């Protein structure tokens, strides 16, 4: 390969073009696009689970039914915590962008606590369902679809909490600073996404499906 | 011009010298080659399984292999060819070529890329380990529930199928995300989306299709796994579950999957045909737009696999209509390729031969596809060998012919050596004859009523001669692939030096050395038209003066 002549050709082309028209985008942008693609696939995944849930709504041959066993007060409290965590993660993100590391840590910790509260709520609910009402994944179709849908959402919350906790631990010795705010974007997007999925799940399972 | 000359001296053996680095590589070119080599191994295995099927069907009342083994063979053949041969092979080419074609140094996420490959290899290995664990999957590549429920499919073979597909599916999704991100964010300066090579366009829509079509089947497979291992009831009809839901979810993935395997093939053809016709592709915009149309439409036709399960007439009609519509953008592409060939100065080198083979064979597959989209015909021939003949014309006559064109076209780039042209011609004619001899009689056997997946038949059905023709054709195909494998093996070692741009092509991958350096380009090129190398070679009449 005669690189010299290629390079000179490129140089000619560049000169003709005036050097403009660069389409290459930086690494931050890359992570953002990748995350959007990933979240689209996640939406398709949860969409399928929700379709399955709706398909089998009321199709169980035996009880218990959703109306008999789902307790609203607990899940409303959990939902409130999760929705609030979307606000706190946003505040954490804004603080990081503004370079206020202390504020960032505070809101991040609040987010983690709120997310953990949601999971605790789910655990209490599941304990009740399984040990008081005898609803398991193999009991009937409601149990099958309920535990699959809510379980996969809980798994996603858990993954999000691990990511947030990792960020928190890294921020303690000062490893997270203003210039990581673009990277923190994708984690907060993921968290917002998991919250939005929950709002749909809440509507389908506890409002519409009850 | 001096740019395009090259000497044999600087060709280094690509595979042998750096063996240890292959296990740890994150370079898109090495990962691409790993994909391709691994899927070639699976191609040999899947081919042998096909030969067992054809040998068993050679004569009526044959007992060469029992029904259990026969079921395992057609299940593993289908699973292997779709998940572990055609898709990863195309991803291999995509991995290798996309960054080179868009003037990037690597994929957007190189480590994720390596992860994808290893998940694919691991998923394939898991599926095949079932042979050591009491028997291979025997439920068909579509794994219809409730046949796959624990009540009807005891033992672990179906679990191996589920886990193998699940694992390789994760890798596939990661590749899809990686490809879309790479193409959207890493293009060379000046290369707008309207200037990328059509192969890149197709790979981008391939990725987008997978991002939306793969998760539903992943969810369905997880549901099946929960049914089998935790006693859930998704597809358990005794507890109110639905056998049809599996079909909906599976084909919601399964039909776009056909286009996942076809679009990169269209991309390959859209690169090969112009270069060997010495003309610009006819109607670049309409080829790209047709890709988008195919991608969108393919998501809405899945239930044409289910005309016989008893959906309503209205649904049948809707899905039938949508399936007919797909013929329009596909037809547009056919016209574009033919219009590119028309009046061109054809160079009938091996890549072009296989591309022409693709055009003819894929056309036949497309036409029988339109027949099957008509509900009354589908009711007659559903689950017969007519369908088997049809989809082999699409996937073998389509995707695999295009893959062969890709091998002969880009082998010089990856290795710095040419493949043997005489062996290529032998392979092409053996493949064309063997392919038609194998799969055309299947249409007739199907029309005579021969069902799919039966392991033997009685002599009075009149199917014997058609099956024997198919089996002879399959033997010819075996010889053809032996020639191909020998050609690959031999050309890597002793092929004639290729130089950087042996075909006098126009896209950026030919602007760098053969094989390219790890960083691809010493200087990221600046792009002003769809044929950047034409502009460099012909500064007196560059394309960008004619393109708007």
XYZ file of C-alpha atoms in Angstrom:
758
model
C 0.000 0.000 0.000
C 1.292 3.325 -0.971
C -0.052 5.326 1.924
C 1.565 8.523 0.779
C -0.571 8.872 -2.309
C -3.751 7.904 -0.471
C -2.996 10.460 2.182
C -2.319 13.087 -0.437
C -5.612 12.178 -2.098
C -7.352 12.555 1.229
C -5.609 15.824 1.823
C -6.836 17.028 -1.561
C -10.359 15.927 -0.750
C -10.141 17.621 2.632
C -8.934 20.814 1.073
C -11.770 20.721 -1.443
C -14.294 20.075 1.293
C -13.029 22.872 3.477
C -12.642 20.412 6.342
C -16.276 20.600 7.337
C -18.974 17.963 7.567
C -17.531 15.803 10.308
C -20.063 13.139 11.238
C -17.977 11.392 13.849
C -19.341 11.981 17.308
C -17.552 11.681 20.603
C -17.504 8.747 22.979
C -20.191 10.219 25.241
C -22.599 10.352 22.399
C -21.732 6.754 21.565
C -22.675 5.587 25.058
C -25.945 7.503 24.816
C -26.917 5.958 21.488
C -25.968 2.499 22.756
C -28.090 2.997 25.861
C -31.096 4.124 23.828
C -30.785 0.995 21.672
C -30.540 -1.175 24.768
C -33.559 0.493 26.401
C -35.585 -0.046 23.208
C -34.867 -3.759 23.471
C -35.802 -3.688 27.150
C -39.085 -2.011 26.254
C -39.797 -4.810 23.771
C -38.967 -7.360 26.467
C -41.312 -5.848 29.054
C -43.925 -5.270 26.361
C -43.949 -9.016 25.752
C -44.327 -9.834 29.444
C -47.194 -7.343 29.690
C -48.877 -8.830 26.621
C -48.634 -12.247 28.263
C -50.079 -10.839 31.495
C -53.022 -9.273 29.683
C -53.572 -12.407 27.590
C -54.021 -14.487 30.718
C -55.939 -11.930 32.765
C -58.901 -13.810 34.192
C -57.888 -17.040 32.478
C -56.918 -18.858 35.664
C -58.907 -22.038 36.217
C -58.706 -21.634 39.993
C -58.018 -18.905 42.559
C -56.733 -16.822 44.083
C -57.621 -13.930 41.803
C -55.883 -10.538 41.735
C -58.832 -8.846 43.461
C -58.663 -11.324 46.331
C -55.003 -11.010 47.189
C -53.377 -7.818 45.874
C -53.073 -5.262 48.641
C -53.147 -1.704 47.391
C -51.819 0.409 50.318
C -48.421 -1.307 50.354
C -47.915 -1.124 46.615
C -49.012 2.527 46.486
C -46.379 3.352 49.094
C -43.779 1.431 47.095
C -44.806 3.201 43.906
C -44.512 6.563 45.600
C -40.992 5.697 46.748
C -39.983 4.632 43.235
C -41.451 7.703 41.574
C -39.749 9.910 44.169
C -36.446 8.175 43.400
C -36.746 9.358 39.796
C -36.837 12.907 41.127
C -33.891 12.399 43.471
C -31.739 10.769 40.779
C -32.462 13.773 38.599
C -31.410 16.126 41.394
C -28.265 14.041 41.916
C -27.488 14.288 38.231
C -28.019 18.062 38.196
C -25.732 18.421 41.226
C -23.031 16.368 39.542
C -23.259 18.476 36.418
C -22.910 21.604 38.540
C -19.869 20.081 40.248
C -21.362 19.908 43.735
C -20.029 16.549 44.845
C -21.531 16.660 48.340
C -25.055 17.382 47.119
C -24.639 14.689 44.467
C -23.796 12.109 47.146
C -26.773 13.135 49.286
C -29.338 12.814 46.483
C -27.702 9.609 45.267
C -28.002 8.128 48.757
C -31.659 9.216 48.869
C -32.259 7.493 45.536
C -30.670 4.286 46.766
C -32.757 4.333 49.957
C -35.983 4.974 48.040
C -35.191 2.191 45.569
C -34.370 -0.173 48.412
C -37.659 0.759 50.125
C -39.504 -0.230 46.954
C -37.762 -3.610 46.953
C -38.565 -4.092 50.640
C -42.202 -3.361 49.825
C -42.141 -5.972 47.070
C -40.541 -8.487 49.437
C -43.233 -7.898 52.088
C -45.928 -8.199 49.433
C -44.484 -11.427 48.050
C -44.132 -12.877 51.532
C -47.811 -12.167 52.146
C -48.870 -13.588 48.785
C -46.842 -16.756 49.158
C -47.305 -17.586 52.842
C -50.741 -16.106 53.613
C -52.560 -16.575 50.328
C -50.616 -19.515 48.945
C -50.054 -17.799 45.615
C -46.931 -19.126 43.914
C -45.686 -19.142 40.340
C -47.141 -22.642 39.904
C -50.459 -22.059 41.698
C -52.377 -20.676 38.723
C -51.962 -18.506 35.634
C -52.266 -15.323 37.688
C -49.365 -16.430 39.868
C -47.377 -17.426 36.788
C -47.760 -14.105 35.006
C -47.688 -11.925 38.141
C -44.436 -13.270 39.545
C -42.787 -13.257 36.123
C -43.711 -9.658 35.310
C -43.184 -8.153 38.769
C -40.154 -10.363 39.329
C -38.397 -9.209 36.168
C -39.132 -5.624 37.071
C -37.717 -6.209 40.555
C -34.617 -7.736 38.971
C -34.154 -4.578 36.920
C -34.564 -2.407 40.024
C -31.926 -4.533 41.731
C -29.492 -4.078 38.846
C -30.148 -0.329 38.911
C -29.518 -0.223 42.646
C -26.209 -2.053 42.158
C -25.154 0.529 39.565
C -26.198 3.448 41.779
C -24.483 1.924 44.798
C -21.341 1.418 42.746
C -21.435 5.098 41.778
C -21.966 6.026 45.417
C -18.993 3.951 46.569
C -16.816 5.426 43.813
C -17.882 8.937 44.809
C -16.779 8.480 48.441
C -13.026 8.699 47.700
C -13.812 11.397 45.111
C -13.552 9.294 41.952
C -16.781 10.763 40.534
C -16.616 14.345 39.406
C -18.235 16.814 37.072
C -16.663 15.299 33.974
C -18.434 11.995 34.676
C -21.867 13.602 34.512
C -22.320 12.468 30.902
C -21.539 8.919 31.949
C -23.962 9.199 34.847
C -26.574 10.103 32.205
C -26.975 6.533 31.057
C -27.398 5.210 34.594
C -30.076 7.793 35.318
C -31.781 7.006 31.995
C -31.853 3.364 32.967
C -33.321 4.284 36.350
C -35.993 6.515 34.794
C -36.794 3.699 32.371
C -37.230 1.155 35.177
C -39.514 3.626 36.946
C -41.612 4.178 33.834
C -41.954 0.450 33.342
C -43.231 0.227 36.895
C -45.898 2.849 36.244
C -47.158 0.723 33.339
C -46.952 -2.463 35.412
C -48.767 -0.750 38.274
C -51.529 0.376 35.934
C -51.859 -3.032 34.299
C -51.635 -5.212 37.398
C -53.046 -3.152 40.235
C -55.449 -0.729 38.551
C -56.665 -2.174 35.270
C -56.256 -5.857 36.119
C -57.853 -5.804 39.528
C -2.017 4.296 -10.306
C 0.604 3.695 -7.722
C -1.893 3.702 -4.895
C -3.418 0.424 -5.905
C -0.237 -1.576 -6.421
C 0.946 -3.894 -3.750
C 3.736 -6.354 -3.245
C 3.576 -9.905 -1.998
C 6.381 -9.341 0.449
C 4.369 -7.551 3.098
C 1.652 -10.193 3.390
C 1.858 -11.706 6.822
C 0.098 -14.937 7.754
C -2.990 -13.616 9.530
C -3.946 -16.531 11.732
C -0.877 -18.481 12.690
C 1.579 -15.883 13.894
C -0.661 -14.340 16.489
C -2.583 -17.372 17.732
C -2.715 -16.435 21.439
C -4.115 -12.991 20.717
C -7.247 -14.498 19.153
C -8.620 -15.546 22.536
C -8.320 -12.080 24.021
C -8.830 -9.852 21.009
C -11.175 -6.872 20.952
C -10.269 -5.924 17.371
C -13.363 -5.956 15.164
C -11.496 -7.639 12.311
C -10.255 -10.517 14.433
C -13.674 -10.896 16.050
C -15.246 -10.894 12.590
C -12.926 -13.671 11.492
C -13.612 -15.605 14.700
C -17.337 -15.330 13.986
C -16.860 -16.528 10.420
C -14.529 -19.425 11.248
C -16.737 -20.623 14.105
C -19.841 -20.503 11.965
C -17.979 -22.431 9.239
C -17.435 -25.210 11.771
C -21.150 -25.156 12.553
C -21.872 -25.101 8.809
C -19.987 -28.385 8.422
C -21.859 -29.904 11.378
C -25.265 -28.648 10.210
C -24.485 -29.935 6.725
C -23.670 -33.392 8.059
C -26.997 -33.404 9.898
C -28.738 -32.539 6.642
C -26.952 -35.451 4.974
C -28.275 -37.817 7.648
C -31.795 -36.528 6.951
C -31.372 -37.007 3.208
C -29.818 -40.446 3.593
C -32.717 -41.557 5.776
C -35.247 -40.352 3.174
C -33.425 -42.017 0.273
C -35.797 -44.984 0.106
C -39.260 -45.840 1.471
C -39.546 -47.656 4.794
C -35.945 -46.896 5.587
C -34.579 -47.712 9.006
C -31.142 -46.188 8.650
C -31.782 -44.029 11.728
C -34.746 -44.267 14.053
C -37.433 -41.610 14.467
C -35.770 -40.281 17.636
C -32.471 -39.637 15.897
C -34.295 -38.221 12.875
C -36.121 -35.707 15.084
C -32.828 -34.681 16.655
C -31.246 -34.279 13.232
C -33.875 -31.933 11.773
C -34.072 -29.955 15.015
C -30.330 -29.503 15.259
C -29.995 -28.855 11.516
C -32.515 -26.003 11.644
C -31.279 -24.578 14.928
C -27.659 -24.757 13.824
C -28.136 -23.257 10.377
C -30.220 -20.329 11.610
C -28.660 -19.445 14.963
C -25.115 -20.708 14.578
C -24.372 -20.436 10.848
C -26.230 -17.832 8.794
C -26.756 -15.198 11.472
C -23.231 -15.309 12.983
C -21.676 -15.583 9.517
C -23.419 -12.366 8.487
C -22.459 -10.770 11.801
C -18.902 -11.845 11.084
C -18.940 -9.978 7.797
C -20.722 -7.065 9.452
C -18.145 -6.938 12.207
C -15.271 -7.111 9.795
C -16.597 -4.707 7.206
C -18.749 -2.051 8.854
C -15.938 -0.107 10.597
C -13.754 -0.383 7.476
C -16.556 0.754 5.201
C -17.451 3.794 7.302
C -13.820 4.759 7.884
C -13.746 4.009 11.612
C -10.952 2.431 13.626
C -13.187 -0.067 15.445
C -16.740 -0.771 16.575
C -18.349 1.561 19.121
C -17.939 -0.917 21.992
C -14.987 -3.239 21.228
C -15.151 -5.194 24.490
C -18.896 -5.693 24.168
C -18.113 -6.974 20.691
C -15.792 -9.653 22.054
C -18.426 -10.502 24.666
C -20.973 -11.009 21.847
C -18.748 -13.442 20.031
C -18.028 -15.506 23.116
C -21.714 -15.638 24.035
C -22.469 -16.932 20.541
C -19.730 -19.548 20.766
C -20.807 -20.528 24.278
C -24.491 -20.743 23.280
C -23.583 -22.986 20.357
C -21.450 -25.169 22.598
C -24.251 -25.490 25.178
C -26.716 -26.565 22.498
C -24.329 -29.220 21.231
C -23.330 -30.444 24.690
C -26.861 -31.892 24.836
C -25.527 -34.785 22.725
C -23.397 -35.777 25.717
C -26.264 -35.309 28.178
C -28.697 -37.911 26.979
C -29.789 -36.651 23.595
C -30.039 -33.568 21.434
C -33.132 -31.355 21.223
C -35.827 -33.085 19.166
C -38.679 -30.577 19.140
C -37.948 -28.587 15.980
C -36.130 -25.261 15.751
C -39.457 -23.484 16.465
C -39.872 -25.479 19.718
C -43.662 -25.361 19.619
C -45.336 -25.464 23.008
C -46.916 -27.536 24.445
C -44.706 -30.155 22.751
C -41.791 -28.515 24.554
C -43.587 -28.555 27.921
C -42.187 -30.935 30.487
C -45.202 -33.232 30.156
C -44.342 -34.027 26.524
C -40.613 -33.423 26.450
C -38.986 -35.209 29.373
C -35.291 -35.105 30.056
C -32.958 -32.186 29.550
C -32.633 -31.898 25.772
C -35.180 -29.060 25.470
C -33.533 -27.219 28.365
C -30.243 -27.345 26.473
C -32.017 -25.837 23.467
C -33.562 -23.089 25.625
C -30.288 -22.183 27.339
C -28.231 -22.336 24.151
C -30.585 -19.991 22.313
C -30.924 -17.710 25.340
C -27.162 -17.345 25.743
C -26.393 -16.789 22.085
C -29.393 -14.418 21.935
C -27.777 -12.160 24.524
C -24.686 -11.985 22.336
C -26.816 -11.266 19.274
C -28.597 -8.401 20.993
C -25.268 -6.924 22.095
C -24.037 -7.108 18.494
C -27.188 -5.395 17.272
C -26.744 -2.519 19.746
C -23.086 -2.299 18.803
C -23.728 -2.190 15.051
C -26.437 0.463 15.255
C -24.332 2.633 17.564
C -21.230 2.221 15.403
C -23.030 3.212 12.231
C -24.817 6.147 13.828
C -21.835 7.663 15.618
C -18.524 6.549 14.070
C -18.733 7.478 10.404
C -15.787 9.236 8.805
C -15.997 12.994 8.252
C -18.295 13.772 5.346
C -19.964 10.371 5.318
C -23.600 11.235 5.907
C -26.152 8.431 6.203
C -26.960 9.091 2.563
C -23.379 8.232 1.589
C -22.699 5.024 3.506
C -22.320 1.848 1.448
C -25.603 -0.048 1.104
C -24.170 -2.987 3.060
C -23.843 -0.614 6.013
C -27.432 0.554 5.559
C -28.617 -3.022 5.626
C -26.550 -3.900 8.701
C -27.996 -0.895 10.528
C -31.566 -1.997 9.845
C -30.569 -5.524 10.691
C -29.560 -4.274 14.112
C -32.729 -2.224 14.553
C -34.873 -5.227 13.564
C -33.090 -7.418 16.107
C -33.421 -4.825 18.867
C -37.207 -5.009 18.551
C -37.705 -8.608 17.427
C -35.279 -10.524 19.617
C -36.503 -9.554 23.133
C -39.995 -11.024 22.604
C -38.561 -14.449 21.825
C -36.143 -14.086 24.728
C -39.150 -13.422 26.973
C -41.007 -16.379 25.451
C -38.025 -18.685 25.976
C -37.782 -17.543 29.597
C -41.490 -18.281 30.018
C -40.930 -21.754 28.616
C -38.001 -22.238 30.973
C -40.187 -21.152 33.925
C -42.878 -23.597 32.791
C -40.402 -26.445 32.619
C -38.393 -25.794 35.736
C -40.674 -23.927 38.173
C -44.057 -25.326 37.204
C -45.394 -22.094 35.689
C -48.328 -22.401 33.281
C -47.682 -20.025 30.376
C -48.094 -22.692 27.714
C -49.845 -25.310 29.852
C -53.264 -25.751 28.269
C -54.514 -27.828 31.232
C -54.224 -24.755 33.460
C -55.662 -22.301 30.943
C -52.365 -21.460 29.241
C -52.209 -21.011 25.498
C -50.336 -23.006 22.888
C -50.993 -20.235 20.404
C -49.232 -17.570 22.484
C -45.941 -19.380 21.961
C -46.505 -19.349 18.210
C -47.323 -15.648 18.236
C -44.281 -14.746 20.307
C -41.974 -17.111 18.458
C -42.995 -15.946 14.996
C -43.025 -12.308 16.069
C -39.303 -12.926 16.242
C -39.136 -15.757 13.712
C -40.422 -13.829 10.762
C -38.288 -10.692 11.142
C -35.451 -13.165 11.670
C -35.879 -14.173 8.026
C -35.127 -10.565 7.101
C -32.342 -10.396 9.665
C -30.733 -13.112 7.572
C -31.804 -11.628 4.235
C -30.966 -7.920 4.674
C -27.175 -8.368 5.054
C -27.353 -10.690 2.054
C -29.079 -7.901 0.116
C -26.298 -5.632 1.335
C -23.602 -7.966 0.039
C -25.309 -8.164 -3.343
C -25.644 -4.372 -3.440
C -21.855 -4.110 -3.025
C -20.847 -6.900 -5.397
C -23.207 -6.247 -8.314
C -22.138 -2.620 -9.030
C -18.406 -3.370 -8.782
C -18.613 -6.300 -11.195
C -20.985 -4.470 -13.526
C -18.641 -1.458 -13.473
C -21.613 0.816 -12.793
C -22.952 2.846 -9.909
C -25.817 1.044 -8.157
C -29.083 1.953 -9.830
C -31.290 3.908 -7.417
C -29.247 4.009 -4.204
C -32.045 5.895 -2.421
C -34.729 3.413 -3.407
C -32.597 0.447 -2.259
C -32.113 2.154 1.103
C -35.779 3.122 1.355
C -36.837 -0.417 0.430
C -34.662 -1.653 3.310
C -36.605 0.542 5.709
C -39.912 -0.623 4.226
C -38.916 -4.285 4.522
C -37.806 -3.724 8.112
C -41.087 -2.103 9.104
C -43.335 -4.511 7.191
C -41.505 -7.603 8.415
C -42.649 -6.817 11.960
C -46.293 -7.097 10.902
C -46.468 -10.389 9.035
C -45.562 -13.000 11.643
C -48.961 -14.701 11.740
C -48.634 -15.884 8.136
C -46.848 -18.802 9.765
C -50.114 -19.535 11.559
C -52.812 -19.563 8.893
C -53.623 -23.160 9.751
C -53.967 -22.780 13.535
C -57.452 -21.336 13.167
C -57.226 -17.605 13.604
C -60.178 -15.598 12.360
C -60.655 -15.032 8.631
C -60.140 -11.315 9.173
C -56.720 -11.883 10.789
C -55.775 -14.308 8.038
C -56.680 -11.676 5.460
C -54.736 -8.901 7.229
C -51.582 -10.962 7.592
C -51.896 -12.292 4.078
C -52.168 -8.742 2.721
C -49.214 -7.536 4.760
C -47.149 -10.481 3.502
C -47.979 -9.650 -0.105
C -46.854 -6.069 0.537
C -43.320 -7.238 1.399
C -42.959 -8.301 -2.212
C -43.059 -4.637 -3.232
C -39.847 -3.350 -1.576
C -38.146 -6.682 -2.284
C -39.162 -6.345 -5.912
C -37.792 -2.799 -5.956
C -34.412 -4.172 -4.890
C -34.499 -6.876 -7.545
C -35.213 -4.217 -10.183
C -32.364 -2.072 -8.860
C -29.856 -4.915 -9.043
C -30.992 -5.949 -12.505
C -30.968 -2.350 -13.712
C -27.412 -2.077 -12.372
C -26.388 -5.142 -14.369
C -28.260 -3.955 -17.462
C -25.847 -2.283 -19.838
C -22.923 -2.823 -17.507
C -19.505 -4.137 -18.467
C -19.920 -7.409 -16.617
C -16.881 -9.022 -15.036
C -17.856 -12.639 -14.375
C -15.413 -13.271 -11.534
C -16.495 -15.661 -8.796
C -18.190 -13.065 -6.510
C -20.350 -11.942 -9.428
C -21.217 -15.550 -10.333
C -22.528 -16.183 -6.852
C -24.348 -12.848 -6.886
C -26.095 -13.818 -10.126
C -26.887 -17.206 -8.570
C -28.398 -15.326 -5.658
C -30.614 -13.220 -7.936
C -32.055 -16.254 -9.725
C -32.479 -18.501 -6.694
C -33.820 -15.817 -4.397
C -36.330 -14.854 -7.079
C -37.733 -18.413 -7.075
C -37.864 -18.405 -3.267
C -39.630 -15.064 -3.329
C -42.220 -16.263 -5.817
C -43.084 -19.387 -3.813
C -43.227 -17.067 -0.814
C -45.956 -15.052 -2.508
C -47.787 -18.309 -3.202
C -47.592 -19.245 0.473
C -48.834 -15.814 1.520
C -52.136 -16.638 -0.203
C -54.201 -18.240 2.542
C -55.939 -20.947 0.433
C -52.635 -22.188 -0.991
C -51.084 -22.112 2.465
C -53.940 -24.207 3.828
C -53.139 -26.818 1.176
C -49.372 -26.978 1.442
C -48.670 -25.823 5.013
C -46.278 -28.210 6.771
C -45.459 -30.018 3.552
C -42.146 -30.228 1.726
C -43.338 -27.347 -0.456
C -42.619 -25.072 2.490
C -39.266 -26.738 3.064
C -38.391 -26.143 -0.582
C -39.536 -22.510 -0.354
C -37.530 -21.470 2.649
C -34.402 -23.245 1.446
C -34.619 -21.216 -1.755
C -34.794 -18.101 0.411
C -32.172 -18.978 3.008
C -29.808 -21.170 1.017
C -30.465 -19.743 -2.439
C -30.624 -16.280 -0.923
C -28.467 -15.821 2.143
C -25.938 -18.588 1.533
C -25.305 -17.717 -2.129
C -24.751 -14.119 -1.008
C -22.427 -15.312 1.748
C -20.408 -17.199 -0.861
C -20.206 -14.046 -2.979
C -18.987 -12.248 0.145
C -16.310 -14.874 0.807
C -14.849 -14.589 -2.677
C -15.182 -10.801 -2.713
C -13.649 -9.938 0.678
C -11.287 -12.888 1.257
C -8.454 -10.941 -0.433
C -9.039 -8.026 1.939
C -8.906 -10.182 5.059
C -5.964 -12.367 4.079
C -4.059 -10.479 1.403
C -4.452 -13.462 -0.916
C -6.834 -14.370 -3.715
C -9.013 -17.463 -3.596
C -8.559 -19.946 -6.404
C -10.801 -18.931 -9.287
C -10.877 -22.368 -10.955
C -12.059 -24.084 -7.749
C -14.541 -21.240 -7.285
C -16.107 -22.041 -10.634
C -16.267 -25.733 -9.792
C -17.936 -24.847 -6.531
C -20.381 -22.457 -8.147
C -21.650 -24.903 -10.752
C -21.786 -27.781 -8.257
C -23.690 -25.541 -5.867
C -26.122 -24.282 -8.463
C -26.857 -27.765 -9.805
C -26.820 -29.499 -6.427
C -28.961 -26.822 -4.836
C -31.683 -26.986 -7.469
C -31.556 -30.767 -7.560
C -32.001 -30.884 -3.790
C -34.664 -28.308 -3.239
C -36.715 -28.063 -6.412
C -38.099 -31.635 -6.144
C -39.188 -30.788 -2.597
C -41.843 -28.494 -4.038
C -43.251 -31.395 -6.041
C -43.056 -33.852 -3.159
C -44.875 -31.247 -1.077
C -47.604 -30.785 -3.659
C -47.947 -34.574 -3.707
C -48.683 -34.335 -0.003
C -45.398 -35.284 1.663
C -45.467 -33.728 5.160
C -42.456 -32.121 6.800
C -40.571 -33.871 9.570
C -41.755 -37.432 8.775
C -38.888 -39.834 9.151
C -40.004 -42.328 6.552
C -42.768 -43.027 4.058
C -44.292 -45.983 2.252
C -43.458 -46.814 -1.343
C -46.995 -46.366 -2.714
C -47.081 -42.600 -2.134
C -45.148 -41.658 -5.267
C -42.648 -39.599 -3.296
C -39.681 -41.905 -3.787
C -38.226 -40.455 -6.967
C -38.435 -36.864 -5.710
C -36.709 -37.795 -2.487
C -33.994 -39.624 -4.368
C -33.359 -36.605 -6.582
C -33.090 -34.480 -3.450
C -30.654 -36.878 -1.861
C -28.446 -36.939 -4.965
C -28.506 -33.136 -4.934
C -27.523 -33.110 -1.276
C -24.521 -35.296 -2.091
C -23.506 -32.812 -4.789
C -23.789 -30.013 -2.263
C -21.546 -31.969 0.086
C -18.911 -32.139 -2.656
C -19.403 -28.428 -3.386
C -18.729 -27.508 0.246
C -15.718 -29.822 0.355
C -14.350 -27.858 -2.611
C -15.122 -24.594 -0.822
C -13.436 -25.609 2.420
C -10.380 -26.828 0.510
C -10.268 -23.575 -1.448
C -10.380 -21.536 1.766
C -7.754 -23.660 3.472
C -5.446 -23.758 0.497
C -5.818 -20.095 -0.471
C -4.955 -18.862 3.015
C -1.613 -20.611 2.640
C -0.806 -20.345 -1.054
C -3.220 -17.950 -2.731
C -1.854 -15.418 -5.181
C -1.062 -12.055 -3.565
C -4.086 -9.840 -3.837
C -2.937 -6.298 -3.336
C -5.053 -3.699 -1.629
C -7.787 -3.401 -4.211
C -7.877 -6.471 -6.481
C -11.395 -5.820 -7.803
C -10.900 -2.106 -8.521
C -13.700 -1.417 -6.058
C -15.008 1.883 -4.691
C -15.723 1.565 -0.996
C -13.382 2.525 1.830
C -12.378 -0.965 2.998
C -10.254 -1.238 -0.160
C -8.411 1.989 0.670
C -6.307 0.356 3.340
C -3.834 -2.514 3.236
C -4.779 -6.183 2.829
C -5.016 -7.362 5.546
C -5.673 -4.018 7.244
C -3.520 -2.846 10.135
C -5.112 -3.090 13.602
C -5.983 0.593 13.460
C -7.540 0.213 9.955
C -6.564 3.621 8.536
C -3.441 5.652 9.163
C -5.519 8.714 8.583
C -9.281 8.758 8.823
C -10.404 9.454 5.266
C -12.658 12.302 4.302
C -15.691 11.281 2.274
C -17.417 13.359 -0.359
C -19.513 10.806 -2.250
C -20.850 7.272 -2.104
C -17.778 5.982 -3.916
C -14.846 7.578 -2.095
C -12.255 5.430 -3.880
C -13.617 6.342 -7.281
C -13.095 9.986 -6.347
C -9.502 9.245 -5.351
C -8.783 7.227 -8.470
C -10.523 9.625 -10.826
C -9.846 13.151 -9.579
C -10.710 14.426 -13.059
C -14.307 13.154 -12.804
C -15.222 12.590 -9.157
C -18.667 11.380 -8.138
C -19.379 14.289 -5.843
C -19.682 16.578 -8.818
C -22.703 14.528 -9.894
C -24.305 13.681 -6.570
C -26.550 16.271 -5.033
